[in-house]
């Protein structure tokens, strides 16, 4: 087998706009089935557009298809745990949209199921598959900007219609779960440390009971600090910067370089001058190929990236607690 046969649970916009086209570009993957909760025209239209062979009128029916090796799950956050576990029980490998669960305890249950049934699991933080971030780590490790002291990460956009949006669902919605999770993950990823404490303030939507904007301060070992902000009510930004004792690195297209045809930018500013490095890659295609390669090469064995997902969720939970209680939350 040189291509993993994938099924898609649901007709979410991210599947239609980003992942299904990425599956089409991938060299080791193909989508053979899509399912909706009920038989509907949208699923049929998507299948026709992307040349998908099978359309199921339930997620269970797709999971029962023995010709499907793996599933992509773009469902609302509060449904991830249920369908990851059901997919694992059917022996399907899994690519699940971020955040993969609502809290670390859910993630631990999902890990148990995946390990029991020997299936691969990848959380779909697609940004990390763009090589610009490894380049940032190389610059930090070279000592060019000196010892890192501070990092800032921002992800925002204007949510024009809140009514009916899953982003406003009190079970797994809100700006921290939706886009703040990127800033939290990127900070942990680039600094390669876990925060010791968080303090978050924000704006709560009193009708939907979710945060529509949040700003958080994270403290790390050795007096390193970081700030993230997330919002449904600001101009589109998806960026971070890392500041050291002798310079800084700015990544203005950190999370969505696909908005710019895959072109990532790394700006380096030090006492000796400034320069710009441009790095082009297809992060969604890379994500799909990575998940498929794990299945092809590992056959369900080995590290399934659960520790990273659990640690990120611990921070997200602490941030939400801090926002609700208006106090600093310590993390172990």
Tab-separated table of N, CA, C and O in Angstrom, residues 114-181:
chain	number	residue	atom	x	y	z
A	114	UNK	N	-6.929	4.806	21.844
A	114	UNK	CA	-6.042	4.661	20.692
A	114	UNK	C	-4.947	3.629	20.964
A	114	UNK	O	-4.610	2.821	20.093
A	115	UNK	N	-4.410	3.639	22.165
A	115	UNK	CA	-3.370	2.679	22.504
A	115	UNK	C	-3.938	1.263	22.590
A	115	UNK	O	-3.298	0.303	22.145
A	116	UNK	N	-5.128	1.139	23.142
A	116	UNK	CA	-5.756	-0.184	23.263
A	116	UNK	C	-5.966	-0.809	21.892
A	116	UNK	O	-5.764	-2.031	21.714
A	117	UNK	N	-6.360	0.007	20.920
A	117	UNK	CA	-6.686	-0.524	19.600
A	117	UNK	C	-5.562	-0.310	18.581
A	117	UNK	O	-5.763	-0.539	17.388
A	118	UNK	N	-4.415	0.166	19.080
A	118	UNK	CA	-3.201	0.232	18.270
A	118	UNK	C	-3.370	1.104	17.021
A	118	UNK	O	-3.031	0.702	15.902
A	119	UNK	N	-3.925	2.294	17.204
A	119	UNK	CA	-4.108	3.210	16.081
A	119	UNK	C	-3.308	4.493	16.293
A	119	UNK	O	-3.062	4.925	17.422
A	120	UNK	N	-2.916	5.077	15.203
A	120	UNK	CA	-2.191	6.339	15.211
A	120	UNK	C	-3.145	7.498	15.461
A	120	UNK	O	-4.321	7.457	15.069
A	121	UNK	N	-2.640	8.546	16.103
A	121	UNK	CA	-3.438	9.751	16.357
A	121	UNK	C	-2.565	10.973	16.110
A	121	UNK	O	-1.442	11.056	16.604
A	122	UNK	N	-3.092	11.933	15.352
A	122	UNK	CA	-2.404	13.202	15.112
A	122	UNK	C	-3.407	14.331	15.331
A	122	UNK	O	-4.519	14.306	14.790
A	123	UNK	N	-3.017	15.305	16.152
A	123	UNK	CA	-3.833	16.506	16.346
A	123	UNK	C	-3.497	17.499	15.242
A	123	UNK	O	-2.329	17.766	14.972
A	124	UNK	N	-4.526	18.064	14.630
A	124	UNK	CA	-4.343	18.846	13.402
A	124	UNK	C	-3.962	20.306	13.663
A	124	UNK	O	-4.648	21.226	13.205
A	125	UNK	N	-2.855	20.516	14.367
A	125	UNK	CA	-2.254	21.853	14.425
A	125	UNK	C	-1.387	21.995	13.175
A	125	UNK	O	-0.182	21.763	13.189
A	126	UNK	N	-2.020	22.384	12.088
A	126	UNK	CA	-1.360	22.354	10.775
A	126	UNK	C	-0.183	23.311	10.678
A	126	UNK	O	0.765	23.072	9.927
A	127	UNK	N	-0.215	24.417	11.465
A	127	UNK	CA	0.820	25.440	11.331
A	127	UNK	C	2.213	24.864	11.556
A	127	UNK	O	3.191	25.312	10.951
A	128	UNK	N	2.323	23.864	12.461
A	128	UNK	CA	3.642	23.354	12.844
A	128	UNK	C	4.333	22.590	11.723
A	128	UNK	O	5.527	22.289	11.821
A	129	UNK	N	3.588	22.252	10.663
A	129	UNK	CA	4.184	21.527	9.547
A	129	UNK	C	4.817	22.461	8.516
A	129	UNK	O	5.360	21.991	7.516
A	130	UNK	N	4.740	23.761	8.748
A	130	UNK	CA	5.441	24.713	7.884
A	130	UNK	C	6.856	24.892	8.426
A	130	UNK	O	7.049	25.153	9.609
A	131	UNK	N	7.875	24.766	7.577
A	131	UNK	CA	9.269	24.782	8.049
A	131	UNK	C	9.763	26.108	8.602
A	131	UNK	O	10.871	26.158	9.155
A	132	UNK	N	8.977	27.178	8.495
A	132	UNK	CA	9.443	28.453	9.044
A	132	UNK	C	9.673	28.366	10.554
A	132	UNK	O	10.543	29.057	11.094
A	133	UNK	N	8.926	27.492	11.242
A	133	UNK	CA	9.055	27.404	12.697
A	133	UNK	C	10.332	26.681	13.110
A	133	UNK	O	10.966	27.049	14.113
A	134	UNK	N	10.717	25.673	12.338
A	134	UNK	CA	11.999	25.029	12.613
A	134	UNK	C	13.148	25.996	12.352
A	134	UNK	O	14.171	25.962	13.045
A	135	UNK	N	12.961	26.869	11.375
A	135	UNK	CA	13.979	27.895	11.103
A	135	UNK	C	14.100	28.858	12.277
A	135	UNK	O	15.215	29.255	12.659
A	136	UNK	N	12.979	29.227	12.889
A	136	UNK	CA	13.019	30.093	14.064
A	136	UNK	C	13.800	29.419	15.185
A	136	UNK	O	14.643	30.049	15.844
A	137	UNK	N	13.571	28.138	15.399
A	137	UNK	CA	14.294	27.409	16.442
A	137	UNK	C	15.796	27.379	16.145
A	137	UNK	O	16.624	27.508	17.057
A	138	UNK	N	16.147	27.227	14.869
A	138	UNK	CA	17.560	27.227	14.493
A	138	UNK	C	18.205	28.569	14.821
A	138	UNK	O	19.343	28.629	15.320
A	139	UNK	N	17.499	29.652	14.549
A	139	UNK	CA	18.023	30.986	14.833
A	139	UNK	C	18.204	31.173	16.334
A	139	UNK	O	19.222	31.699	16.793
A	140	UNK	N	17.217	30.739	17.110
A	140	UNK	CA	17.330	30.833	18.569
A	140	UNK	C	18.527	30.029	19.060
A	140	UNK	O	19.340	30.507	19.853
A	141	UNK	N	18.641	28.808	18.566
A	141	UNK	CA	19.722	27.923	19.019
A	141	UNK	C	21.101	28.428	18.606
A	141	UNK	O	22.104	28.121	19.270
A	142	UNK	N	21.159	29.203	17.530
A	142	UNK	CA	22.450	29.738	17.074
A	142	UNK	C	22.995	30.812	18.004
A	142	UNK	O	24.180	31.158	17.939
A	143	UNK	N	22.116	31.378	18.854
A	143	UNK	CA	22.516	32.453	19.760
A	143	UNK	C	22.475	33.826	19.127
A	143	UNK	O	22.865	34.819	19.761
A	144	UNK	N	21.983	33.920	17.896
A	144	UNK	CA	22.003	35.198	17.174
A	144	UNK	C	21.202	36.283	17.887
A	144	UNK	O	21.607	37.457	17.876
A	145	UNK	N	20.079	35.929	18.504
A	145	UNK	CA	19.287	36.955	19.199
A	145	UNK	C	19.520	36.902	20.711
A	145	UNK	O	18.840	37.592	21.468
A	146	UNK	N	20.479	36.104	21.129
A	146	UNK	CA	20.779	35.998	22.549
A	146	UNK	C	19.751	35.151	23.283
A	146	UNK	O	18.878	34.519	22.680
A	147	UNK	N	19.846	35.154	24.579
A	147	UNK	CA	18.917	34.366	25.393
A	147	UNK	C	17.500	34.924	25.261
A	147	UNK	O	17.270	36.127	25.386
A	148	UNK	N	16.549	34.043	24.984
A	148	UNK	CA	15.158	34.469	24.815
A	148	UNK	C	14.577	34.903	26.158
A	148	UNK	O	14.716	34.220	27.174
A	149	UNK	N	13.919	36.069	26.143
A	149	UNK	CA	13.304	36.610	27.345
A	149	UNK	C	11.784	36.753	27.250
A	149	UNK	O	11.098	36.758	28.268
A	150	UNK	N	11.271	36.858	26.010
A	150	UNK	CA	9.850	37.169	25.862
A	150	UNK	C	9.346	36.658	24.520
A	150	UNK	O	10.087	36.639	23.534
A	151	UNK	N	8.078	36.237	24.496
A	151	UNK	CA	7.427	35.855	23.246
A	151	UNK	C	6.005	36.374	23.240
A	151	UNK	O	5.339	36.394	24.283
A	152	UNK	N	5.569	36.810	22.093
A	152	UNK	CA	4.189	37.294	21.918
A	152	UNK	C	3.565	36.555	20.738
A	152	UNK	O	4.185	36.435	19.678
A	153	UNK	N	2.347	36.065	20.896
A	153	UNK	CA	1.636	35.367	19.823
A	153	UNK	C	0.214	35.913	19.717
A	153	UNK	O	-0.467	36.077	20.730
A	154	UNK	N	-0.221	36.187	18.505
A	154	UNK	CA	-1.538	36.794	18.280
A	154	UNK	C	-2.275	36.078	17.160
A	154	UNK	O	-1.687	35.756	16.127
A	155	UNK	N	-3.570	35.833	17.376
A	155	UNK	CA	-4.422	35.265	16.337
A	155	UNK	C	-5.801	35.877	16.518
A	155	UNK	O	-6.447	35.694	17.559
A	156	UNK	N	-6.258	36.625	15.526
A	156	UNK	CA	-7.563	37.274	15.622
A	156	UNK	C	-8.193	37.375	14.246
A	156	UNK	O	-7.526	37.276	13.217
A	157	UNK	N	-9.508	37.575	14.257
A	157	UNK	CA	-10.257	37.835	13.025
A	157	UNK	C	-11.617	38.394	13.429
A	157	UNK	O	-11.994	38.332	14.610
A	158	UNK	N	-12.353	38.931	12.473
A	158	UNK	CA	-13.670	39.487	12.749
A	158	UNK	C	-14.736	38.445	12.436
A	158	UNK	O	-14.907	38.048	11.281
A	159	UNK	N	-15.405	37.967	13.473
A	159	UNK	CA	-16.519	37.031	13.303
A	159	UNK	C	-17.782	37.861	13.089
A	159	UNK	O	-18.382	38.351	14.047
A	160	UNK	N	-18.178	38.014	11.848
A	160	UNK	CA	-19.256	38.933	11.516
A	160	UNK	C	-20.633	38.397	11.900
A	160	UNK	O	-21.534	39.165	12.240
A	161	UNK	N	-20.816	37.100	11.828
A	161	UNK	CA	-22.106	36.504	12.175
A	161	UNK	C	-21.916	35.486	13.290
A	161	UNK	O	-21.380	34.401	13.071
A	162	UNK	N	-22.357	35.831	14.490
A	162	UNK	CA	-22.208	34.942	15.635
A	162	UNK	C	-23.342	33.937	15.751
A	162	UNK	O	-23.162	32.851	16.289
A	163	UNK	N	-24.507	34.294	15.241
A	163	UNK	CA	-25.682	33.428	15.362
A	163	UNK	C	-25.468	32.118	14.629
A	163	UNK	O	-25.164	32.085	13.442
A	164	UNK	N	-25.603	31.028	15.357
A	164	UNK	CA	-25.474	29.714	14.751
A	164	UNK	C	-24.051	29.232	14.546
A	164	UNK	O	-23.839	28.102	14.102
A	165	UNK	N	-23.072	30.047	14.879
A	165	UNK	CA	-21.678	29.656	14.683
A	165	UNK	C	-21.236	28.685	15.776
A	165	UNK	O	-21.480	28.919	16.960
A	166	UNK	N	-20.535	27.611	15.373
A	166	UNK	CA	-20.022	26.678	16.379
A	166	UNK	C	-18.958	27.340	17.242
A	166	UNK	O	-18.666	26.873	18.341
A	167	UNK	N	-18.397	28.445	16.760
A	167	UNK	CA	-17.400	29.158	17.542
A	167	UNK	C	-18.014	29.804	18.785
A	167	UNK	O	-17.295	30.179	19.716
A	168	UNK	N	-19.340	29.927	18.795
A	168	UNK	CA	-20.037	30.524	19.925
A	168	UNK	C	-20.726	29.479	20.793
A	168	UNK	O	-21.476	29.818	21.708
A	169	UNK	N	-20.467	28.220	20.531
A	169	UNK	CA	-21.049	27.135	21.322
A	169	UNK	C	-20.412	27.121	22.714
A	169	UNK	O	-19.189	27.035	22.828
A	170	UNK	N	-21.212	27.195	23.775
A	170	UNK	CA	-20.620	27.204	25.122
A	170	UNK	C	-19.863	25.916	25.452
A	170	UNK	O	-19.056	25.899	26.371
A	171	UNK	N	-20.094	24.855	24.693
A	171	UNK	CA	-19.354	23.612	24.869
A	171	UNK	C	-18.225	23.549	23.829
A	171	UNK	O	-18.388	23.002	22.745
A	172	UNK	N	-17.108	24.166	24.154
A	172	UNK	CA	-15.953	24.085	23.264
A	172	UNK	C	-15.765	25.261	22.336
A	172	UNK	O	-14.836	25.258	21.512
A	173	UNK	N	-16.613	26.280	22.457
A	173	UNK	CA	-16.454	27.466	21.642
A	173	UNK	C	-15.685	28.547	22.390
A	173	UNK	O	-15.202	28.344	23.498
A	174	UNK	N	-15.568	29.718	21.767
A	174	UNK	CA	-14.851	30.835	22.361
A	174	UNK	C	-13.498	31.047	21.723
A	174	UNK	O	-12.939	30.162	21.059
A	175	UNK	N	-12.955	32.231	21.934
A	175	UNK	CA	-11.721	32.616	21.247
A	175	UNK	C	-10.501	31.834	21.712
A	175	UNK	O	-9.585	31.584	20.923
A	176	UNK	N	-10.462	31.429	22.982
A	176	UNK	CA	-9.294	30.683	23.470
A	176	UNK	C	-9.247	29.306	22.832
A	176	UNK	O	-8.211	28.876	22.319
A	177	UNK	N	-10.372	28.595	22.842
A	177	UNK	CA	-10.413	27.280	22.203
A	177	UNK	C	-10.164	27.386	20.692
A	177	UNK	O	-9.501	26.528	20.110
A	178	UNK	N	-10.704	28.422	20.064
A	178	UNK	CA	-10.678	28.490	18.605
A	178	UNK	C	-9.348	28.962	18.047
A	178	UNK	O	-8.779	28.326	17.153
A	179	UNK	N	-8.845	30.094	18.533
A	179	UNK	CA	-7.590	30.629	17.998
A	179	UNK	C	-6.526	30.867	19.061
A	179	UNK	O	-5.327	30.848	18.763
A	180	UNK	N	-6.937	31.050	20.311
A	180	UNK	CA	-5.948	31.195	21.373
A	180	UNK	C	-5.104	29.945	21.538
A	180	UNK	O	-3.934	30.013	21.931
A	181	UNK	N	-5.684	28.800	21.224
A	181	UNK	CA	-4.945	27.537	21.336
A	181	UNK	C	-3.701	27.537	20.463
A	181	UNK	O	-2.703	26.890	20.787
